PDB file of C-alpha atoms in Angstrom:
ATOM      1  CA  MET A   1     170.845 -57.590 141.499  1.00  0.00           C
ATOM      2  CA  GLY A   2     172.790 -54.468 140.649  1.00  0.00           C
ATOM      3  CA  ILE A   3     175.061 -53.957 137.674  1.00  0.00           C
ATOM      4  CA  PRO A   4     178.454 -55.627 138.214  1.00  0.00           C
ATOM      5  CA  TYR A   5     181.353 -53.232 138.503  1.00  0.00           C
ATOM      6  CA  LEU A   6     183.610 -52.900 135.506  1.00  0.00           C
ATOM      7  CA  ARG A   7     187.139 -54.247 135.316  1.00  0.00           C
ATOM      8  CA  ALA A   8     189.803 -53.835 132.643  1.00  0.00           C
ATOM      9  CA  GLU A   9     192.723 -55.780 131.235  1.00  0.00           C
ATOM     10  CA  THR A  10     195.339 -53.772 129.361  1.00  0.00           C
ATOM     11  CA  ASP A  11     198.410 -54.600 127.325  1.00  0.00           C
ATOM     12  CA  GLU A  12     200.337 -52.333 124.963  1.00  0.00           C
ATOM     13  CA  GLN A  13     198.012 -53.048 122.020  1.00  0.00           C
ATOM     14  CA  SER A  14     194.549 -53.660 123.502  1.00  0.00           C
ATOM     15  CA  ILE A  15     192.191 -52.779 126.338  1.00  0.00           C
ATOM     16  CA  ARG A  16     189.407 -55.187 127.291  1.00  0.00           C
ATOM     17  CA  ILE A  17     186.534 -53.975 129.478  1.00  0.00           C
ATOM     18  CA  TYR A  18     184.521 -56.573 131.426  1.00  0.00           C
ATOM     19  CA  ARG A  19     181.483 -56.633 133.690  1.00  0.00           C
ATOM     20  CA  GLY A  20     182.453 -58.309 136.931  1.00  0.00           C
ATOM     21  CA  ASP A  21     183.839 -61.819 136.446  1.00  0.00           C
ATOM     22  CA  HIS A  22     182.095 -62.456 133.119  1.00  0.00           C
ATOM     23  CA  PRO A  23     184.616 -64.095 130.736  1.00  0.00           C
ATOM     24  CA  ASP A  24     183.631 -62.080 127.630  1.00  0.00           C
ATOM     25  CA  PRO A  25     184.503 -58.375 127.384  1.00  0.00           C
ATOM     26  CA  ILE A  26     181.707 -55.920 126.704  1.00  0.00           C
ATOM     27  CA  LEU A  27     184.139 -53.753 124.690  1.00  0.00           C
ATOM     28  CA  VAL A  28     187.626 -54.147 123.221  1.00  0.00           C
ATOM     29  CA  GLN A  29     189.873 -51.243 122.197  1.00  0.00           C
ATOM     30  CA  ASN A  30     192.423 -52.381 119.610  1.00  0.00           C
ATOM     31  CA  ALA A  31     195.640 -50.461 118.888  1.00  0.00           C
ATOM     32  CA  GLN A  32     197.922 -52.857 117.022  1.00  0.00           C
ATOM     33  CA  THR A  33     201.368 -51.663 115.937  1.00  0.00           C
ATOM     34  CA  ASN A  34     201.273 -49.776 112.617  1.00  0.00           C
ATOM     35  CA  GLN A  35     197.496 -50.218 112.247  1.00  0.00           C
ATOM     36  CA  ARG A  36     194.454 -48.001 112.679  1.00  0.00           C
ATOM     37  CA  PRO A  37     193.041 -48.064 116.254  1.00  0.00           C
ATOM     38  CA  PHE A  38     189.436 -49.266 116.497  1.00  0.00           C
ATOM     39  CA  ILE A  39     186.797 -50.557 118.913  1.00  0.00           C
ATOM     40  CA  HIS A  40     185.467 -54.074 118.251  1.00  0.00           C
ATOM     41  CA  PRO A  41     183.657 -56.010 119.487  1.00  0.00           C
ATOM     42  CA  ILE A  42     180.984 -54.209 121.492  1.00  0.00           C
ATOM     43  CA  LEU A  43     178.596 -56.581 123.228  1.00  0.00           C
ATOM     44  CA  ALA A  44     174.933 -55.573 123.497  1.00  0.00           C
ATOM     45  CA  PRO A  45     174.119 -54.134 126.944  1.00  0.00           C
ATOM     46  CA  ASP A  46     171.979 -57.186 127.779  1.00  0.00           C
ATOM     47  CA  GLY A  47     174.829 -59.485 126.709  1.00  0.00           C
ATOM     48  CA  LYS A  48     173.027 -60.897 123.647  1.00  0.00           C
ATOM     49  CA  GLY A  49     174.944 -60.349 120.421  1.00  0.00           C
ATOM     50  CA  VAL A  50     177.904 -58.391 119.059  1.00  0.00           C
ATOM     51  CA  LEU A  51     176.865 -55.012 117.644  1.00  0.00           C
ATOM     52  CA  THR A  52     179.973 -54.105 115.620  1.00  0.00           C
ATOM     53  CA  GLU A  53     181.567 -55.699 112.559  1.00  0.00           C
ATOM     54  CA  ASN A  54     185.258 -55.897 111.636  1.00  0.00           C
ATOM     55  CA  THR A  55     186.563 -55.913 108.017  1.00  0.00           C
ATOM     56  CA  PRO A  56     183.246 -56.557 106.221  1.00  0.00           C
ATOM     57  CA  PRO A  57     183.691 -57.860 102.658  1.00  0.00           C
ATOM     58  CA  HIS A  58     182.055 -54.767 101.160  1.00  0.00           C
ATOM     59  CA  HIS A  59     184.484 -52.403 102.982  1.00  0.00           C
ATOM     60  CA  PRO A  60     187.464 -54.421 104.326  1.00  0.00           C
ATOM     61  CA  TRP A  61     189.177 -51.314 105.773  1.00  0.00           C
ATOM     62  CA  GLN A  62     186.284 -50.686 108.198  1.00  0.00           C
ATOM     63  CA  HIS A  63     186.499 -51.801 111.826  1.00  0.00           C
ATOM     64  CA  GLY A  64     183.579 -51.414 114.226  1.00  0.00           C
ATOM     65  CA  ILE A  65     184.027 -47.877 115.578  1.00  0.00           C
ATOM     66  CA  TYR A  66     187.028 -46.044 114.142  1.00  0.00           C
ATOM     67  CA  VAL A  67     188.285 -42.748 112.705  1.00  0.00           C
ATOM     68  CA  GLY A  68     189.670 -41.862 109.281  1.00  0.00           C
ATOM     69  CA  LEU A  69     189.901 -39.044 106.737  1.00  0.00           C
ATOM     70  CA  ASN A  70     190.225 -39.086 102.963  1.00  0.00           C
ATOM     71  CA  ASP A  71     192.128 -35.953 101.919  1.00  0.00           C
ATOM     72  CA  VAL A  72     194.764 -34.432 104.187  1.00  0.00           C
ATOM     73  CA  ASN A  73     197.222 -32.500 102.013  1.00  0.00           C
ATOM     74  CA  GLY A  74     196.170 -34.962  99.296  1.00  0.00           C
ATOM     75  CA  ILE A  75     196.988 -37.990 101.494  1.00  0.00           C
ATOM     76  CA  GLY A  76     194.325 -40.601 102.276  1.00  0.00           C
ATOM     77  CA  PHE A  77     193.818 -41.940 105.803  1.00  0.00           C
ATOM     78  CA  TRP A  78     190.816 -44.124 105.056  1.00  0.00           C
ATOM     79  CA  GLU A  79     191.527 -47.316 103.055  1.00  0.00           C
ATOM     80  CA  GLU A  80     194.709 -48.293 104.944  1.00  0.00           C
ATOM     81  CA  GLY A  81     196.638 -49.072 101.765  1.00  0.00           C
ATOM     82  CA  ILE A  82     194.412 -52.070 100.997  1.00  0.00           C
ATOM     83  CA  LYS A  83     193.848 -50.826  97.434  1.00  0.00           C
ATOM     84  CA  HIS A  84     197.582 -50.013  97.103  1.00  0.00           C
ATOM     85  CA  HIS A  85     196.908 -46.355  96.387  1.00  0.00           C
ATOM     86  CA  PRO A  86     200.286 -44.577  96.282  1.00  0.00           C
ATOM     87  CA  LYS A  87     198.944 -41.640  98.321  1.00  0.00           C
ATOM     88  CA  ASP A  88     197.627 -43.649 101.266  1.00  0.00           C
ATOM     89  CA  GLY A  89     199.066 -42.678 104.638  1.00  0.00           C
ATOM     90  CA  SER A  90     199.507 -44.923 107.688  1.00  0.00           C
ATOM     91  CA  PHE A  91     198.598 -45.075 111.386  1.00  0.00           C
ATOM     92  CA  HIS A  92     201.061 -45.666 114.219  1.00  0.00           C
ATOM     93  CA  PRO A  93     199.456 -46.045 117.682  1.00  0.00           C
ATOM     94  CA  GLN A  94     201.707 -45.567 120.690  1.00  0.00           C
ATOM     95  CA  PRO A  95     201.742 -48.241 123.443  1.00  0.00           C
ATOM     96  CA  LEU A  96     198.555 -48.109 125.479  1.00  0.00           C
ATOM     97  CA  LYS A  97     198.440 -47.093 129.117  1.00  0.00           C
ATOM     98  CA  PRO A  98     196.139 -48.968 131.527  1.00  0.00           C
ATOM     99  CA  ALA A  99     192.476 -48.022 131.488  1.00  0.00           C
ATOM    100  CA  VAL A 100     191.193 -46.184 134.570  1.00  0.00           C
ATOM    101  CA  VAL A 101     188.192 -47.958 136.108  1.00  0.00           C
ATOM    102  CA  ASN A 102     185.877 -46.675 138.861  1.00  0.00           C
ATOM    103  CA  LEU A 103     182.747 -48.707 139.591  1.00  0.00           C
ATOM    104  CA  HIS A 104     180.616 -48.431 136.416  1.00  0.00           C
ATOM    105  CA  HIS A 105     182.984 -46.070 134.580  1.00  0.00           C
ATOM    106  CA  ALA A 106     186.086 -46.807 132.521  1.00  0.00           C
ATOM    107  CA  SER A 107     188.293 -44.364 130.611  1.00  0.00           C
ATOM    108  CA  TRP A 108     191.334 -44.681 128.363  1.00  0.00           C
ATOM    109  CA  GLU A 109     193.212 -42.860 125.620  1.00  0.00           C
ATOM    110  CA  ILE A 110     195.183 -43.646 122.479  1.00  0.00           C
ATOM    111  CA  GLU A 111     197.815 -41.440 120.878  1.00  0.00           C
ATOM    112  CA  THR A 112     198.430 -42.208 117.212  1.00  0.00           C
ATOM    113  CA  HIS A 113     200.880 -40.715 114.731  1.00  0.00           C
ATOM    114  CA  TRP A 114     199.530 -40.293 111.209  1.00  0.00           C
ATOM    115  CA  ARG A 115     202.305 -40.455 108.594  1.00  0.00           C
ATOM    116  CA  ASP A 116     202.452 -39.783 104.879  1.00  0.00           C
ATOM    117  CA  PRO A 117     203.625 -42.488 102.393  1.00  0.00           C
ATOM    118  CA  GLN A 118     207.268 -41.401 102.932  1.00  0.00           C
ATOM    119  CA  GLY A 119     206.949 -41.862 106.699  1.00  0.00           C
ATOM    120  CA  ASN A 120     206.778 -38.157 107.591  1.00  0.00           C
ATOM    121  CA  HIS A 121     204.774 -37.330 110.731  1.00  0.00           C
ATOM    122  CA  MET A 122     201.754 -35.218 109.690  1.00  0.00           C
ATOM    123  CA  ILE A 123     199.254 -35.480 112.571  1.00  0.00           C
ATOM    124  CA  THR A 124     199.270 -36.458 116.212  1.00  0.00           C
ATOM    125  CA  GLU A 125     195.837 -37.830 117.031  1.00  0.00           C
ATOM    126  CA  LEU A 126     194.542 -38.227 120.585  1.00  0.00           C
ATOM    127  CA  GLN A 127     191.434 -40.313 121.225  1.00  0.00           C
ATOM    128  CA  GLN A 128     190.002 -40.027 124.745  1.00  0.00           C
ATOM    129  CA  TRP A 129     187.205 -42.455 125.581  1.00  0.00           C
ATOM    130  CA  SER A 130     184.908 -42.710 128.612  1.00  0.00           C
ATOM    131  CA  LEU A 131     182.467 -45.602 129.082  1.00  0.00           C
ATOM    132  CA  HIS A 132     179.538 -45.415 131.516  1.00  0.00           C
ATOM    133  CA  ASP A 133     177.703 -48.719 131.962  1.00  0.00           C
ATOM    134  CA  LEU A 134     174.057 -47.967 132.810  1.00  0.00           C
ATOM    135  CA  GLY A 135     172.936 -51.577 132.649  1.00  0.00           C
ATOM    136  CA  SER A 136     170.322 -51.395 129.895  1.00  0.00           C
ATOM    137  CA  THR A 137     172.465 -48.975 127.874  1.00  0.00           C
ATOM    138  CA  TYR A 138     176.066 -47.757 127.615  1.00  0.00           C
ATOM    139  CA  GLU A 139     177.173 -44.167 127.163  1.00  0.00           C
ATOM    140  CA  LEU A 140     180.491 -43.933 125.360  1.00  0.00           C
ATOM    141  CA  ASP A 141     181.855 -40.370 125.269  1.00  0.00           C
ATOM    142  CA  PHE A 142     184.623 -39.562 122.808  1.00  0.00           C
ATOM    143  CA  GLN A 143     186.942 -36.566 122.604  1.00  0.00           C
ATOM    144  CA  TRP A 144     188.916 -36.464 119.348  1.00  0.00           C
ATOM    145  CA  SER A 145     191.949 -34.147 118.959  1.00  0.00           C
ATOM    146  CA  LEU A 146     194.125 -33.639 115.895  1.00  0.00           C
ATOM    147  CA  ARG A 147     197.398 -31.698 116.274  1.00  0.00           C
ATOM    148  CA  ALA A 148     199.022 -30.529 113.051  1.00  0.00           C
ATOM    149  CA  GLU A 149     202.731 -31.367 112.901  1.00  0.00           C
ATOM    150  CA  ILE A 150     202.863 -29.475 109.572  1.00  0.00           C
ATOM    151  CA  LYS A 151     200.421 -27.069 107.962  1.00  0.00           C
ATOM    152  CA  LEU A 152     197.381 -29.108 106.921  1.00  0.00           C
ATOM    153  CA  THR A 153     194.534 -28.705 104.470  1.00  0.00           C
ATOM    154  CA  PHE A 154     191.599 -31.075 104.927  1.00  0.00           C
ATOM    155  CA  GLY A 155     189.728 -31.436 101.647  1.00  0.00           C
ATOM    156  CA  ARG A 156     185.981 -31.610 101.132  1.00  0.00           C
ATOM    157  CA  TYR A 157     184.829 -35.211 100.834  1.00  0.00           C
ATOM    158  CA  ASP A 158     181.557 -37.161 100.948  1.00  0.00           C
ATOM    159  CA  TYR A 159     182.562 -39.056 104.093  1.00  0.00           C
ATOM    160  CA  GLY A 160     185.182 -39.171 106.835  1.00  0.00           C
ATOM    161  CA  GLY A 161     185.669 -38.735 110.567  1.00  0.00           C
ATOM    162  CA  LEU A 162     184.206 -40.921 113.317  1.00  0.00           C
ATOM    163  CA  PHE A 163     182.536 -43.963 111.730  1.00  0.00           C
ATOM    164  CA  LEU A 164     180.314 -46.896 112.759  1.00  0.00           C
ATOM    165  CA  ARG A 165     180.172 -50.254 111.023  1.00  0.00           C
ATOM    166  CA  MET A 166     177.476 -52.665 112.221  1.00  0.00           C
ATOM    167  CA  PRO A 167     176.870 -56.203 110.866  1.00  0.00           C
ATOM    168  CA  TYR A 168     174.356 -55.132 108.212  1.00  0.00           C
ATOM    169  CA  ARG A 169     172.767 -57.833 106.028  1.00  0.00           C
ATOM    170  CA  HIS A 170     170.667 -56.704 103.072  1.00  0.00           C
ATOM    171  CA  GLU A 171     168.122 -59.494 103.501  1.00  0.00           C
ATOM    172  CA  LEU A 172     167.526 -58.521 107.140  1.00  0.00           C
ATOM    173  CA  GLY A 173     167.519 -54.755 106.711  1.00  0.00           C
ATOM    174  CA  GLY A 174     167.822 -52.100 109.378  1.00  0.00           C
ATOM    175  CA  GLU A 175     167.069 -48.446 110.003  1.00  0.00           C
ATOM    176  CA  ALA A 176     168.988 -45.207 110.337  1.00  0.00           C
ATOM    177  CA  LEU A 177     167.046 -42.231 111.701  1.00  0.00           C
ATOM    178  CA  ASN A 178     168.281 -38.704 112.348  1.00  0.00           C
ATOM    179  CA  SER A 179     167.166 -35.976 114.743  1.00  0.00           C
ATOM    180  CA  GLU A 180     165.214 -34.308 111.928  1.00  0.00           C
ATOM    181  CA  GLY A 181     163.087 -37.409 111.239  1.00  0.00           C
ATOM    182  CA  GLN A 182     164.895 -38.415 108.046  1.00  0.00           C
ATOM    183  CA  MET A 183     165.502 -42.139 107.483  1.00  0.00           C
ATOM    184  CA  ASN A 184     168.172 -44.198 105.720  1.00  0.00           C
ATOM    185  CA  GLY A 185     169.151 -42.639 102.367  1.00  0.00           C
ATOM    186  CA  GLU A 186     167.129 -39.506 103.124  1.00  0.00           C
ATOM    187  CA  ALA A 187     169.600 -38.754 105.936  1.00  0.00           C
ATOM    188  CA  GLU A 188     172.685 -38.986 103.684  1.00  0.00           C
ATOM    189  CA  GLY A 189     174.555 -35.668 103.672  1.00  0.00           C
ATOM    190  CA  LYS A 190     171.961 -33.960 105.871  1.00  0.00           C
ATOM    191  CA  ARG A 191     172.742 -31.916 108.974  1.00  0.00           C
ATOM    192  CA  ALA A 192     171.490 -33.346 112.262  1.00  0.00           C
ATOM    193  CA  ARG A 193     172.201 -33.330 115.999  1.00  0.00           C
ATOM    194  CA  TRP A 194     172.234 -37.126 116.103  1.00  0.00           C
ATOM    195  CA  VAL A 195     171.742 -40.247 114.011  1.00  0.00           C
ATOM    196  CA  SER A 196     170.606 -43.623 115.321  1.00  0.00           C
ATOM    197  CA  CYS A 197     171.231 -46.958 113.636  1.00  0.00           C
ATOM    198  CA  ARG A 198     169.521 -50.236 114.584  1.00  0.00           C
ATOM    199  CA  MET A 199     169.250 -53.618 112.905  1.00  0.00           C
ATOM    200  CA  PRO A 200     168.722 -57.338 113.569  1.00  0.00           C
ATOM    201  CA  ILE A 201     171.707 -58.903 115.349  1.00  0.00           C
ATOM    202  CA  GLU A 202     172.745 -62.559 115.365  1.00  0.00           C
ATOM    203  CA  GLY A 203     171.764 -64.161 118.675  1.00  0.00           C
ATOM    204  CA  ARG A 204     168.878 -61.748 119.309  1.00  0.00           C
ATOM    205  CA  SER A 205     165.141 -61.883 118.657  1.00  0.00           C
ATOM    206  CA  ASP A 206     164.979 -58.076 118.378  1.00  0.00           C
ATOM    207  CA  ASN A 207     167.077 -55.176 117.117  1.00  0.00           C
ATOM    208  CA  ALA A 208     169.947 -53.374 118.802  1.00  0.00           C
ATOM    209  CA  GLY A 209     172.046 -50.405 117.814  1.00  0.00           C
ATOM    210  CA  PHE A 210     173.771 -47.109 118.427  1.00  0.00           C
ATOM    211  CA  VAL A 211     173.027 -43.397 118.522  1.00  0.00           C
ATOM    212  CA  PHE A 212     175.903 -41.087 117.509  1.00  0.00           C
ATOM    213  CA  MET A 213     175.559 -37.546 118.879  1.00  0.00           C
ATOM    214  CA  ASP A 214     177.273 -34.341 117.746  1.00  0.00           C
ATOM    215  CA  HIS A 215     178.169 -31.794 120.450  1.00  0.00           C
ATOM    216  CA  PRO A 216     177.010 -28.150 119.960  1.00  0.00           C
ATOM    217  CA  ASN A 217     180.569 -26.851 120.375  1.00  0.00           C
ATOM    218  CA  ASN A 218     181.836 -28.888 117.410  1.00  0.00           C
ATOM    219  CA  THR A 219     182.639 -26.928 114.279  1.00  0.00           C
ATOM    220  CA  GLU A 220     179.812 -27.155 111.699  1.00  0.00           C
ATOM    221  CA  HIS A 221     177.262 -28.281 114.313  1.00  0.00           C
ATOM    222  CA  PRO A 222     174.770 -29.617 113.455  1.00  0.00           C
ATOM    223  CA  VAL A 223     177.179 -31.530 111.263  1.00  0.00           C
ATOM    224  CA  PRO A 224     176.353 -33.224 107.934  1.00  0.00           C
ATOM    225  CA  TRP A 225     176.229 -37.033 108.158  1.00  0.00           C
ATOM    226  CA  ARG A 226     177.279 -39.954 106.041  1.00  0.00           C
ATOM    227  CA  VAL A 227     174.626 -42.705 105.929  1.00  0.00           C
ATOM    228  CA  ASP A 228     175.816 -45.302 103.424  1.00  0.00           C
ATOM    229  CA  GLY A 229     174.084 -48.192 101.668  1.00  0.00           C
ATOM    230  CA  GLN A 230     174.960 -50.651 104.441  1.00  0.00           C
ATOM    231  CA  LEU A 231     173.882 -48.168 107.152  1.00  0.00           C
ATOM    232  CA  GLY A 232     177.381 -47.125 108.101  1.00  0.00           C
ATOM    233  CA  ILE A 233     177.025 -43.740 109.817  1.00  0.00           C
ATOM    234  CA  SER A 234     179.476 -40.896 110.380  1.00  0.00           C
ATOM    235  CA  PRO A 235     179.303 -37.263 111.551  1.00  0.00           C
ATOM    236  CA  SER A 236     181.364 -35.830 108.684  1.00  0.00           C
ATOM    237  CA  ARG A 237     182.564 -32.257 108.878  1.00  0.00           C
ATOM    238  CA  CYS A 238     184.401 -32.801 105.598  1.00  0.00           C
ATOM    239  CA  ILE A 239     181.054 -32.945 103.745  1.00  0.00           C
ATOM    240  CA  ALA A 240     180.596 -29.234 104.548  1.00  0.00           C
ATOM    241  CA  GLY A 241     183.857 -28.174 102.906  1.00  0.00           C
ATOM    242  CA  GLN A 242     187.596 -27.671 103.234  1.00  0.00           C
ATOM    243  CA  TRP A 243     189.334 -26.514 106.424  1.00  0.00           C
ATOM    244  CA  GLU A 244     192.908 -25.897 107.545  1.00  0.00           C
ATOM    245  CA  LEU A 245     195.164 -26.207 110.570  1.00  0.00           C
ATOM    246  CA  ASP A 246     198.428 -24.326 110.982  1.00  0.00           C
ATOM    247  CA  GLN A 247     201.500 -26.179 112.220  1.00  0.00           C
ATOM    248  CA  GLY A 248     201.163 -26.726 115.989  1.00  0.00           C
ATOM    249  CA  GLU A 249     197.411 -26.024 116.001  1.00  0.00           C
ATOM    250  CA  THR A 250     194.946 -28.526 117.523  1.00  0.00           C
ATOM    251  CA  GLN A 251     191.330 -29.155 116.536  1.00  0.00           C
ATOM    252  CA  MET A 252     189.094 -30.921 119.063  1.00  0.00           C
ATOM    253  CA  SER A 253     185.645 -32.477 118.642  1.00  0.00           C
ATOM    254  CA  GLN A 254     183.316 -34.220 121.089  1.00  0.00           C
ATOM    255  CA  TYR A 255     180.781 -36.994 120.484  1.00  0.00           C
ATOM    256  CA  ARG A 256     178.566 -39.321 122.509  1.00  0.00           C
ATOM    257  CA  ILE A 257     177.670 -42.864 121.456  1.00  0.00           C
ATOM    258  CA  LEU A 258     174.601 -44.394 123.099  1.00  0.00           C
ATOM    259  CA  VAL A 259     174.445 -48.193 122.836  1.00  0.00           C
ATOM    260  CA  PHE A 260     170.978 -49.754 123.183  1.00  0.00           C
ATOM    261  CA  CYS A 261     168.892 -52.905 122.787  1.00  0.00           C
ATOM    262  CA  GLY A 262     165.541 -53.115 121.007  1.00  0.00           C
ATOM    263  CA  ASN A 263     164.332 -49.735 119.782  1.00  0.00           C
ATOM    264  CA  MET A 264     165.178 -46.243 121.050  1.00  0.00           C
ATOM    265  CA  ASP A 265     162.437 -43.627 121.205  1.00  0.00           C
ATOM    266  CA  PRO A 266     163.485 -40.271 119.673  1.00  0.00           C
ATOM    267  CA  SER A 267     162.220 -38.360 122.726  1.00  0.00           C
ATOM    268  CA  THR A 268     164.569 -40.419 124.927  1.00  0.00           C
ATOM    269  CA  VAL A 269     167.445 -39.749 122.538  1.00  0.00           C
ATOM    270  CA  ASN A 270     166.689 -36.004 122.554  1.00  0.00           C
ATOM    271  CA  GLU A 271     166.740 -35.972 126.355  1.00  0.00           C
ATOM    272  CA  ASN A 272     170.103 -37.761 126.406  1.00  0.00           C
ATOM    273  CA  TRP A 273     171.492 -35.388 123.758  1.00  0.00           C
ATOM    274  CA  ARG A 274     170.415 -32.334 125.824  1.00  0.00           C
ATOM    275  CA  ASN A 275     172.146 -33.822 128.861  1.00  0.00           C
ATOM    276  CA  PHE A 276     175.306 -34.430 126.810  1.00  0.00           C
ATOM    277  CA  ALA A 277     175.198 -30.917 125.351  1.00  0.00           C
ATOM    278  CA  SER A 278     174.791 -29.199 128.723  1.00  0.00           C
ATOM    279  CA  LYS A 279     177.306 -31.175 130.778  1.00  0.00           C
ATOM    280  CA  ILE A 280     180.315 -31.086 128.484  1.00  0.00           C
ATOM    281  CA  ALA A 281     182.100 -27.830 127.722  1.00  0.00           C
ATOM    282  CA  MET A 282     184.902 -27.663 125.191  1.00  0.00           C
ATOM    283  CA  ASN A 283     187.478 -25.093 124.192  1.00  0.00           C
ATOM    284  CA  LYS A 284     187.769 -24.664 120.449  1.00  0.00           C
ATOM    285  CA  GLU A 285     191.306 -23.906 119.315  1.00  0.00           C
TER     286      GLU A 285
END
């Protein structure tokens, strides 16, 4: 049998993507009022196990696949105010529009206003997502745009940007591997074209995971990466140093997320990365 066509259900605060008439979504985009947008859960491509984790006890502000930054004009857009830091900003997603679905493809976007602690609008963020269901894998392409509503300085920090949180358990372990052959802690802060993360998943007898890919047109490519102690991974431009945006200026970045079951051979990942790099052209502003 072929892969069932995708279908989507949308309301103002969530998008749920399904395969055919299966009752469980393979992916849910969340955009609750006055909260950070995030993707969770993502079901493994073979339907066995959830590959993302929401609000883990070790980092309760982390949510599956999400975006955040730590120092924007001294304001933090990372911990969501959970630690009651007086300089934490806030996220304000706009009502979602219906996802566009065509056979095995689905696409959607989220506009979010980032505000300082006084409620002033600092950034307009646009997330544009495109899911391609290949059956044994998913390709999830992400275009991330930040428009400066005021002049902005993004500070150097050890982590920030697009982030993945999987359900890591110390006793079960897992593995992060980058395009340069560096593993786990060796990959922390290192530049790479991609980083994969796989681990045991509840409901599976094998591993499953993700590959995050950095596009060649992104600033600082190959970007430095965060690889934390629980195998959270992030392509983090902020590790490389400070940058600025003038009022009205937009910065755009492009990433691909490959979702897989079992193990993923590096040669297969490199082939997919080359395809991603050649097919997508971006204009840097």
